[in-house]
Structure formats: structure tokens, C-alpha cells
Amino acid sequence: MMYMKICIVYYSRTGNTAYVVEVLKKAFSNISVDVDIYRVFPIREYSRPLHINPRVIYDTLMRRGTDIRFDPEKPMLENYSIVIIASPIWIGRLAPPIQRFLKSYVTSIKNLVIITTSAMSIDCRRIEKNIAELWSLKPMLCINISVTTIKDSTKLKQLINDIVKKLIEILGK
Ligand SMILES: Cc1cc2nc3c(=O)[nH]c(=O)nc-3n(C[C@H](O)[C@H](O)[C@H](O)COP(=O)(O)O)c2cc1C
């Protein structure tokens, strides 16, 4: 298999996306693919109750972002074969820290993958359209994972293994 190195950049406020990233990392390491993980945080984290936090609504729909920091550091995206960006869905959109990341740090990446987590199943074409309109980016793959799937560990592992297989296949072509 060709050498590849994967970058995962994610934001997670209540743990679902962080868990998906953990399972994804394990799936890649099972096939000996190197993964570097970068977590994005808003400089000022959103406080609960999130659904009625006016800053959540304003940053998600109007401001389309918020100031961010990285743990452990800002990723050098050009060093990776694939960049996977994972975000919760807030009010039908990517969460503001990821919106800011896409706007300010992602230029034209060839192998961009978007993974979203949400309470309901979401049609990824809507997310892709939004990403194309706002930031002129075209992911090679966009996948939504619902909370029901996240809570079913067998189903989640199967789905993640399928995603990993598909990515390796696409890159091998
Ligand atoms: C402010 C807010 C808005 C949300 N909006 C939606 C939504 O529009 N559609 C949906 O299916 N889920 C929505 N959710 C649920 C989250 O997308 C879901 O719980 C996600 O997995 C959370 O990810 P996290 O645990 O990594 O933060 C929303 C959650 C919050 C807190």
C-alpha cells in the first residue's frame, strides 16, 4: 500500500464527534496508517444551554465562525494525503469553529473529507452545497453520522471501517 498520512481536524462540544474521531483513528491504526489529530476550540467556549445560547445562533448563522485555537497546534495541511474535518451540525450548519477553520485555513485541498454528526440524519448534499457556496470547497467525500449510529458501537465501527476502506480505495486509484 502507498504511504499515506491522515490529518483529522475536529470540534466537539458534547463528545459525539470526539468519539467518532477516536473510532476513526483506531480504524486507521488497525491498518497501520498514520493519523495526526488536531482539536479546534473556540477561544471562548459556548456555554449551556447551547440551544438557546444567542452566541451559538449568531455565530452559526450570521457571523459564520468564531475565533479559534488548536490543540496541540495549527495543522500543516499540505503535509497530508487526506484531510478529514469533523464537526457537529448546529442549526443545519457546521459548528462555528469549523466554519472559521474552513474559511481561514483551508484553501484548495485535493483530498478533503467532511464528517458531520447530528441528532437526525442529514442529507449531505445540503452540507456540500453550503461548503461550495461559502468557501468554494469541494470535498471528495461527505458523510453524516447520526447520534443513533454513534450510540450503536457495532454499527459505528462498521460504518467507520467502510469509510476507511473507501478512502484507501480512492487514494489507491
Ligand atoms: C446548538 C445545537 C444545535 C443543533 N442543531 C442540530 C440540527 O440542526 N440538526 C441535528 O440533527 N442535530 C442538531 N444538534 C445535535 C448535534 O448535532 C449532535 O448532538 C452532535 O452529535 C453533537 O456533537 P458533539 O457531541 O461532538 O458536540 C444540535 C446541537 C446543538 C447543541
PDB file of C-alpha atoms and ligand atoms in Angstrom:
ATOM      1  CA  MET A   1       0.000   0.000   0.000  1.00  0.00           C
ATOM      2  CA  MET A   2       1.298   3.529  -0.798  1.00  0.00           C
ATOM      3  CA  TYR A   3       2.484   5.592   2.190  1.00  0.00           C
ATOM      4  CA  MET A   4      -0.207   7.878   3.460  1.00  0.00           C
ATOM      5  CA  LYS A   5      -0.649  10.183   6.372  1.00  0.00           C
ATOM      6  CA  ILE A   6      -4.052  11.350   7.519  1.00  0.00           C
ATOM      7  CA  CYS A   7      -4.953  14.587   9.262  1.00  0.00           C
ATOM      8  CA  ILE A   8      -8.123  14.843  11.315  1.00  0.00           C
ATOM      9  CA  VAL A   9      -9.290  18.273  12.437  1.00  0.00           C
ATOM     10  CA  TYR A  10     -12.386  18.387  14.620  1.00  0.00           C
ATOM     11  CA  TYR A  11     -14.559  20.306  17.013  1.00  0.00           C
ATOM     12  CA  SER A  12     -16.772  18.624  19.576  1.00  0.00           C
ATOM     13  CA  ARG A  13     -18.817  20.317  22.248  1.00  0.00           C
ATOM     14  CA  THR A  14     -20.659  17.379  23.850  1.00  0.00           C
ATOM     15  CA  GLY A  15     -18.403  14.439  22.936  1.00  0.00           C
ATOM     16  CA  ASN A  16     -20.101  12.705  19.969  1.00  0.00           C
ATOM     17  CA  THR A  17     -17.740  13.975  17.291  1.00  0.00           C
ATOM     18  CA  ALA A  18     -14.744  13.348  19.573  1.00  0.00           C
ATOM     19  CA  TYR A  19     -15.882   9.733  19.941  1.00  0.00           C
ATOM     20  CA  VAL A  20     -16.289   9.281  16.167  1.00  0.00           C
ATOM     21  CA  VAL A  21     -12.756  10.661  15.704  1.00  0.00           C
ATOM     22  CA  GLU A  22     -11.431   8.188  18.275  1.00  0.00           C
ATOM     23  CA  VAL A  23     -13.034   5.236  16.424  1.00  0.00           C
ATOM     24  CA  LEU A  24     -11.748   6.590  13.106  1.00  0.00           C
ATOM     25  CA  LYS A  25      -8.212   6.868  14.463  1.00  0.00           C
ATOM     26  CA  LYS A  26      -8.368   3.270  15.690  1.00  0.00           C
ATOM     27  CA  ALA A  27      -9.641   2.038  12.301  1.00  0.00           C
ATOM     28  CA  PHE A  28      -6.694   3.711  10.561  1.00  0.00           C
ATOM     29  CA  SER A  29      -4.154   2.425  13.063  1.00  0.00           C
ATOM     30  CA  ASN A  30      -5.528  -1.117  12.623  1.00  0.00           C
ATOM     31  CA  ILE A  31      -4.285  -0.935   9.039  1.00  0.00           C
ATOM     32  CA  SER A  32      -1.066   0.877  10.059  1.00  0.00           C
ATOM     33  CA  VAL A  33      -1.963   4.258   8.580  1.00  0.00           C
ATOM     34  CA  ASP A  34      -0.530   7.244  10.487  1.00  0.00           C
ATOM     35  CA  VAL A  35      -3.058   9.744  11.791  1.00  0.00           C
ATOM     36  CA  ASP A  36      -2.440  13.156  13.367  1.00  0.00           C
ATOM     37  CA  ILE A  37      -5.335  14.687  15.253  1.00  0.00           C
ATOM     38  CA  TYR A  38      -5.925  18.385  15.815  1.00  0.00           C
ATOM     39  CA  ARG A  39      -8.741  19.583  18.000  1.00  0.00           C
ATOM     40  CA  VAL A  40     -10.218  23.010  17.392  1.00  0.00           C
ATOM     41  CA  PHE A  41     -11.596  25.052  20.292  1.00  0.00           C
ATOM     42  CA  PRO A  42     -13.375  28.381  20.245  1.00  0.00           C
ATOM     43  CA  ILE A  43     -11.280  30.937  22.164  1.00  0.00           C
ATOM     44  CA  ARG A  44     -14.439  31.385  24.220  1.00  0.00           C
ATOM     45  CA  GLU A  45     -16.281  28.029  24.533  1.00  0.00           C
ATOM     46  CA  TYR A  46     -20.065  28.108  24.127  1.00  0.00           C
ATOM     47  CA  SER A  47     -21.933  27.814  27.391  1.00  0.00           C
ATOM     48  CA  ARG A  48     -25.031  25.760  28.126  1.00  0.00           C
ATOM     49  CA  PRO A  49     -27.905  25.658  27.455  1.00  0.00           C
ATOM     50  CA  LEU A  50     -26.496  25.546  23.913  1.00  0.00           C
ATOM     51  CA  HIS A  51     -29.811  25.536  22.042  1.00  0.00           C
ATOM     52  CA  ILE A  52     -30.833  28.923  23.409  1.00  0.00           C
ATOM     53  CA  ASN A  53     -27.387  30.486  23.597  1.00  0.00           C
ATOM     54  CA  PRO A  54     -27.669  33.620  21.399  1.00  0.00           C
ATOM     55  CA  ARG A  55     -23.947  33.486  20.535  1.00  0.00           C
ATOM     56  CA  VAL A  56     -24.418  29.931  19.165  1.00  0.00           C
ATOM     57  CA  ILE A  57     -27.205  31.147  16.902  1.00  0.00           C
ATOM     58  CA  TYR A  58     -25.401  34.333  15.837  1.00  0.00           C
ATOM     59  CA  ASP A  59     -22.023  32.658  15.162  1.00  0.00           C
ATOM     60  CA  THR A  60     -23.571  29.688  13.326  1.00  0.00           C
ATOM     61  CA  LEU A  61     -25.957  31.523  11.028  1.00  0.00           C
ATOM     62  CA  MET A  62     -24.761  35.122  10.722  1.00  0.00           C
ATOM     63  CA  ARG A  63     -21.120  35.522  11.695  1.00  0.00           C
ATOM     64  CA  ARG A  64     -20.319  32.087  10.238  1.00  0.00           C
ATOM     65  CA  GLY A  65     -17.442  31.411  12.581  1.00  0.00           C
ATOM     66  CA  THR A  66     -15.706  32.302  15.802  1.00  0.00           C
ATOM     67  CA  ASP A  67     -12.104  32.847  16.866  1.00  0.00           C
ATOM     68  CA  ILE A  68     -10.332  29.530  17.338  1.00  0.00           C
ATOM     69  CA  ARG A  69      -7.271  27.872  18.820  1.00  0.00           C
ATOM     70  CA  PHE A  70      -5.770  24.445  18.176  1.00  0.00           C
ATOM     71  CA  ASP A  71      -4.638  21.548  20.327  1.00  0.00           C
ATOM     72  CA  PRO A  72      -1.789  20.632  20.050  1.00  0.00           C
ATOM     73  CA  GLU A  73      -1.042  23.177  17.252  1.00  0.00           C
ATOM     74  CA  LYS A  74      -2.199  24.501  13.919  1.00  0.00           C
ATOM     75  CA  PRO A  75      -2.059  21.674  11.342  1.00  0.00           C
ATOM     76  CA  MET A  76       0.149  21.966   8.267  1.00  0.00           C
ATOM     77  CA  LEU A  77      -2.476  20.625   5.896  1.00  0.00           C
ATOM     78  CA  GLU A  78      -0.141  20.353   2.921  1.00  0.00           C
ATOM     79  CA  ASN A  79       1.755  17.547   4.694  1.00  0.00           C
ATOM     80  CA  TYR A  80      -1.144  15.084   4.491  1.00  0.00           C
ATOM     81  CA  SER A  81      -2.603  12.685   1.921  1.00  0.00           C
ATOM     82  CA  ILE A  82      -6.115  13.271   3.239  1.00  0.00           C
ATOM     83  CA  VAL A  83      -7.576  15.991   5.470  1.00  0.00           C
ATOM     84  CA  ILE A  84     -10.668  14.884   7.376  1.00  0.00           C
ATOM     85  CA  ILE A  85     -12.702  17.615   9.040  1.00  0.00           C
ATOM     86  CA  ALA A  86     -15.295  16.528  11.589  1.00  0.00           C
ATOM     87  CA  SER A  87     -17.986  18.746  13.062  1.00  0.00           C
ATOM     88  CA  PRO A  88     -21.297  18.611  14.864  1.00  0.00           C
ATOM     89  CA  ILE A  89     -24.276  20.011  12.970  1.00  0.00           C
ATOM     90  CA  TRP A  90     -25.696  23.095  14.643  1.00  0.00           C
ATOM     91  CA  ILE A  91     -28.935  24.541  13.244  1.00  0.00           C
ATOM     92  CA  GLY A  92     -28.362  22.700   9.985  1.00  0.00           C
ATOM     93  CA  ARG A  93     -24.817  24.083   9.579  1.00  0.00           C
ATOM     94  CA  LEU A  94     -21.274  23.161  10.520  1.00  0.00           C
ATOM     95  CA  ALA A  95     -20.402  24.387  14.015  1.00  0.00           C
ATOM     96  CA  PRO A  96     -18.805  27.882  14.046  1.00  0.00           C
ATOM     97  CA  PRO A  97     -15.231  26.779  14.975  1.00  0.00           C
ATOM     98  CA  ILE A  98     -15.184  24.533  11.882  1.00  0.00           C
ATOM     99  CA  GLN A  99     -16.760  27.234   9.733  1.00  0.00           C
ATOM    100  CA  ARG A 100     -13.883  29.519  10.769  1.00  0.00           C
ATOM    101  CA  PHE A 101     -11.328  26.797  10.122  1.00  0.00           C
ATOM    102  CA  LEU A 102     -12.666  26.250   6.582  1.00  0.00           C
ATOM    103  CA  LYS A 103     -12.698  29.985   5.890  1.00  0.00           C
ATOM    104  CA  SER A 104      -9.290  30.872   7.283  1.00  0.00           C
ATOM    105  CA  TYR A 105      -7.091  27.802   6.999  1.00  0.00           C
ATOM    106  CA  VAL A 106      -8.341  25.623   4.158  1.00  0.00           C
ATOM    107  CA  THR A 107      -7.502  26.685   0.646  1.00  0.00           C
ATOM    108  CA  SER A 108      -7.735  24.240  -2.191  1.00  0.00           C
ATOM    109  CA  ILE A 109      -7.161  20.824  -0.666  1.00  0.00           C
ATOM    110  CA  LYS A 110      -7.413  17.961  -3.095  1.00  0.00           C
ATOM    111  CA  ASN A 111      -8.388  15.252  -0.667  1.00  0.00           C
ATOM    112  CA  LEU A 112     -10.820  16.876   1.707  1.00  0.00           C
ATOM    113  CA  VAL A 113     -13.325  14.737   3.638  1.00  0.00           C
ATOM    114  CA  ILE A 114     -16.138  16.129   5.757  1.00  0.00           C
ATOM    115  CA  ILE A 115     -17.720  14.105   8.537  1.00  0.00           C
ATOM    116  CA  THR A 116     -20.653  15.552  10.445  1.00  0.00           C
ATOM    117  CA  THR A 117     -22.519  14.250  13.475  1.00  0.00           C
ATOM    118  CA  SER A 118     -26.103  15.188  14.225  1.00  0.00           C
ATOM    119  CA  ALA A 119     -29.200  14.186  16.172  1.00  0.00           C
ATOM    120  CA  MET A 120     -31.168  13.460  12.980  1.00  0.00           C
ATOM    121  CA  SER A 121     -29.890  12.010   9.715  1.00  0.00           C
ATOM    122  CA  ILE A 122     -28.899  14.876   7.439  1.00  0.00           C
ATOM    123  CA  ASP A 123     -28.684  14.903   3.669  1.00  0.00           C
ATOM    124  CA  CYS A 124     -25.014  15.565   2.985  1.00  0.00           C
ATOM    125  CA  ARG A 125     -25.796  17.251  -0.316  1.00  0.00           C
ATOM    126  CA  ARG A 126     -27.086  20.224   1.694  1.00  0.00           C
ATOM    127  CA  ILE A 127     -23.831  20.448   3.622  1.00  0.00           C
ATOM    128  CA  GLU A 128     -21.782  20.075   0.429  1.00  0.00           C
ATOM    129  CA  LYS A 129     -23.786  22.838  -1.267  1.00  0.00           C
ATOM    130  CA  ASN A 130     -23.231  25.128   1.708  1.00  0.00           C
ATOM    131  CA  ILE A 131     -19.473  24.391   1.731  1.00  0.00           C
ATOM    132  CA  ALA A 132     -19.232  25.064  -2.018  1.00  0.00           C
ATOM    133  CA  GLU A 133     -21.186  28.342  -1.781  1.00  0.00           C
ATOM    134  CA  LEU A 134     -19.431  29.757   1.259  1.00  0.00           C
ATOM    135  CA  TRP A 135     -15.852  28.601   0.826  1.00  0.00           C
ATOM    136  CA  SER A 136     -15.646  27.237  -2.749  1.00  0.00           C
ATOM    137  CA  LEU A 137     -14.512  23.847  -1.458  1.00  0.00           C
ATOM    138  CA  LYS A 138     -15.449  20.510  -2.926  1.00  0.00           C
ATOM    139  CA  PRO A 139     -14.934  17.561  -0.570  1.00  0.00           C
ATOM    140  CA  MET A 140     -14.138  14.188  -2.145  1.00  0.00           C
ATOM    141  CA  LEU A 141     -16.443  12.645   0.451  1.00  0.00           C
ATOM    142  CA  CYS A 142     -19.051  13.998   2.842  1.00  0.00           C
ATOM    143  CA  ILE A 143     -20.617  11.722   5.417  1.00  0.00           C
ATOM    144  CA  ASN A 144     -23.158  12.343   8.140  1.00  0.00           C
ATOM    145  CA  ILE A 145     -23.350  10.109  11.200  1.00  0.00           C
ATOM    146  CA  SER A 146     -26.455  10.287  13.362  1.00  0.00           C
ATOM    147  CA  VAL A 147     -26.385  10.020  17.137  1.00  0.00           C
ATOM    148  CA  THR A 148     -28.350   6.739  16.888  1.00  0.00           C
ATOM    149  CA  THR A 149     -25.461   5.236  14.900  1.00  0.00           C
ATOM    150  CA  ILE A 150     -22.870   6.697  17.285  1.00  0.00           C
ATOM    151  CA  LYS A 151     -24.603   5.024  20.213  1.00  0.00           C
ATOM    152  CA  ASP A 152     -24.587   1.622  18.443  1.00  0.00           C
ATOM    153  CA  SER A 153     -20.906   0.693  18.673  1.00  0.00           C
ATOM    154  CA  THR A 154     -21.109  -2.239  16.210  1.00  0.00           C
ATOM    155  CA  LYS A 155     -22.879  -0.112  13.602  1.00  0.00           C
ATOM    156  CA  LEU A 156     -20.467   2.783  14.124  1.00  0.00           C
ATOM    157  CA  LYS A 157     -17.378   0.581  13.780  1.00  0.00           C
ATOM    158  CA  GLN A 158     -18.819  -0.969  10.598  1.00  0.00           C
ATOM    159  CA  LEU A 159     -19.562   2.447   9.113  1.00  0.00           C
ATOM    160  CA  ILE A 160     -16.118   3.805  10.010  1.00  0.00           C
ATOM    161  CA  ASN A 161     -14.413   0.727   8.550  1.00  0.00           C
ATOM    162  CA  ASP A 162     -16.401   1.267   5.339  1.00  0.00           C
ATOM    163  CA  ILE A 163     -15.321   4.920   5.221  1.00  0.00           C
ATOM    164  CA  VAL A 164     -11.665   3.971   5.737  1.00  0.00           C
ATOM    165  CA  LYS A 165     -11.880   1.297   3.031  1.00  0.00           C
ATOM    166  CA  LYS A 166     -13.445   3.746   0.601  1.00  0.00           C
ATOM    167  CA  LEU A 167     -10.764   6.382   1.259  1.00  0.00           C
ATOM    168  CA  ILE A 168      -7.944   3.917   0.755  1.00  0.00           C
ATOM    169  CA  GLU A 169      -9.607   2.761  -2.477  1.00  0.00           C
ATOM    170  CA  ILE A 170      -9.993   6.327  -3.803  1.00  0.00           C
ATOM    171  CA  LEU A 171      -6.373   7.177  -2.952  1.00  0.00           C
ATOM    172  CA  GLY A 172      -5.075   3.964  -4.495  1.00  0.00           C
ATOM    173  CA  LYS A 173      -6.620   4.842  -7.871  1.00  0.00           C
TER     174      LYS A 173
HETATM  175  C1  LIG B   1     -26.846  24.282  19.374  1.00  0.00           C
HETATM  176  C2  LIG B   1     -27.132  22.944  18.761  1.00  0.00           C
HETATM  177  C3  LIG B   1     -27.789  22.854  17.540  1.00  0.00           C
HETATM  178  C4  LIG B   1     -28.039  21.614  16.958  1.00  0.00           C
HETATM  179  N1  LIG B   1     -28.658  21.575  15.741  1.00  0.00           N
HETATM  180  C5  LIG B   1     -28.914  20.380  15.174  1.00  0.00           C
HETATM  181  C6  LIG B   1     -29.563  20.307  13.903  1.00  0.00           C
HETATM  182  O1  LIG B   1     -29.888  21.304  13.272  1.00  0.00           O
HETATM  183  N2  LIG B   1     -29.839  19.064  13.380  1.00  0.00           N
HETATM  184  C7  LIG B   1     -29.495  17.922  14.047  1.00  0.00           C
HETATM  185  O2  LIG B   1     -29.779  16.835  13.529  1.00  0.00           O
HETATM  186  N3  LIG B   1     -28.846  17.954  15.243  1.00  0.00           N
HETATM  187  C8  LIG B   1     -28.543  19.150  15.821  1.00  0.00           C
HETATM  188  N4  LIG B   1     -27.889  19.202  17.026  1.00  0.00           N
HETATM  189  C9  LIG B   1     -27.394  17.955  17.641  1.00  0.00           C
HETATM  190  C10 LIG B   1     -25.903  17.778  17.389  1.00  0.00           C
HETATM  191  O3  LIG B   1     -25.584  17.935  16.018  1.00  0.00           O
HETATM  192  C11 LIG B   1     -25.412  16.389  17.815  1.00  0.00           C
HETATM  193  O4  LIG B   1     -25.765  16.126  19.139  1.00  0.00           O
HETATM  194  C12 LIG B   1     -23.903  16.278  17.609  1.00  0.00           C
HETATM  195  O5  LIG B   1     -23.536  14.925  17.545  1.00  0.00           O
HETATM  196  C13 LIG B   1     -23.128  16.954  18.726  1.00  0.00           C
HETATM  197  O6  LIG B   1     -21.750  16.773  18.524  1.00  0.00           O
HETATM  198  P1  LIG B   1     -20.694  16.903  19.716  1.00  0.00           P
HETATM  199  O7  LIG B   1     -21.182  15.986  20.813  1.00  0.00           O
HETATM  200  O8  LIG B   1     -19.421  16.450  19.126  1.00  0.00           O
HETATM  201  O9  LIG B   1     -20.670  18.334  20.158  1.00  0.00           O
HETATM  202  C14 LIG B   1     -27.625  20.436  17.614  1.00  0.00           C
HETATM  203  C15 LIG B   1     -26.981  20.513  18.847  1.00  0.00           C
HETATM  204  C16 LIG B   1     -26.723  21.760  19.411  1.00  0.00           C
HETATM  205  C17 LIG B   1     -26.004  21.820  20.728  1.00  0.00           C
END
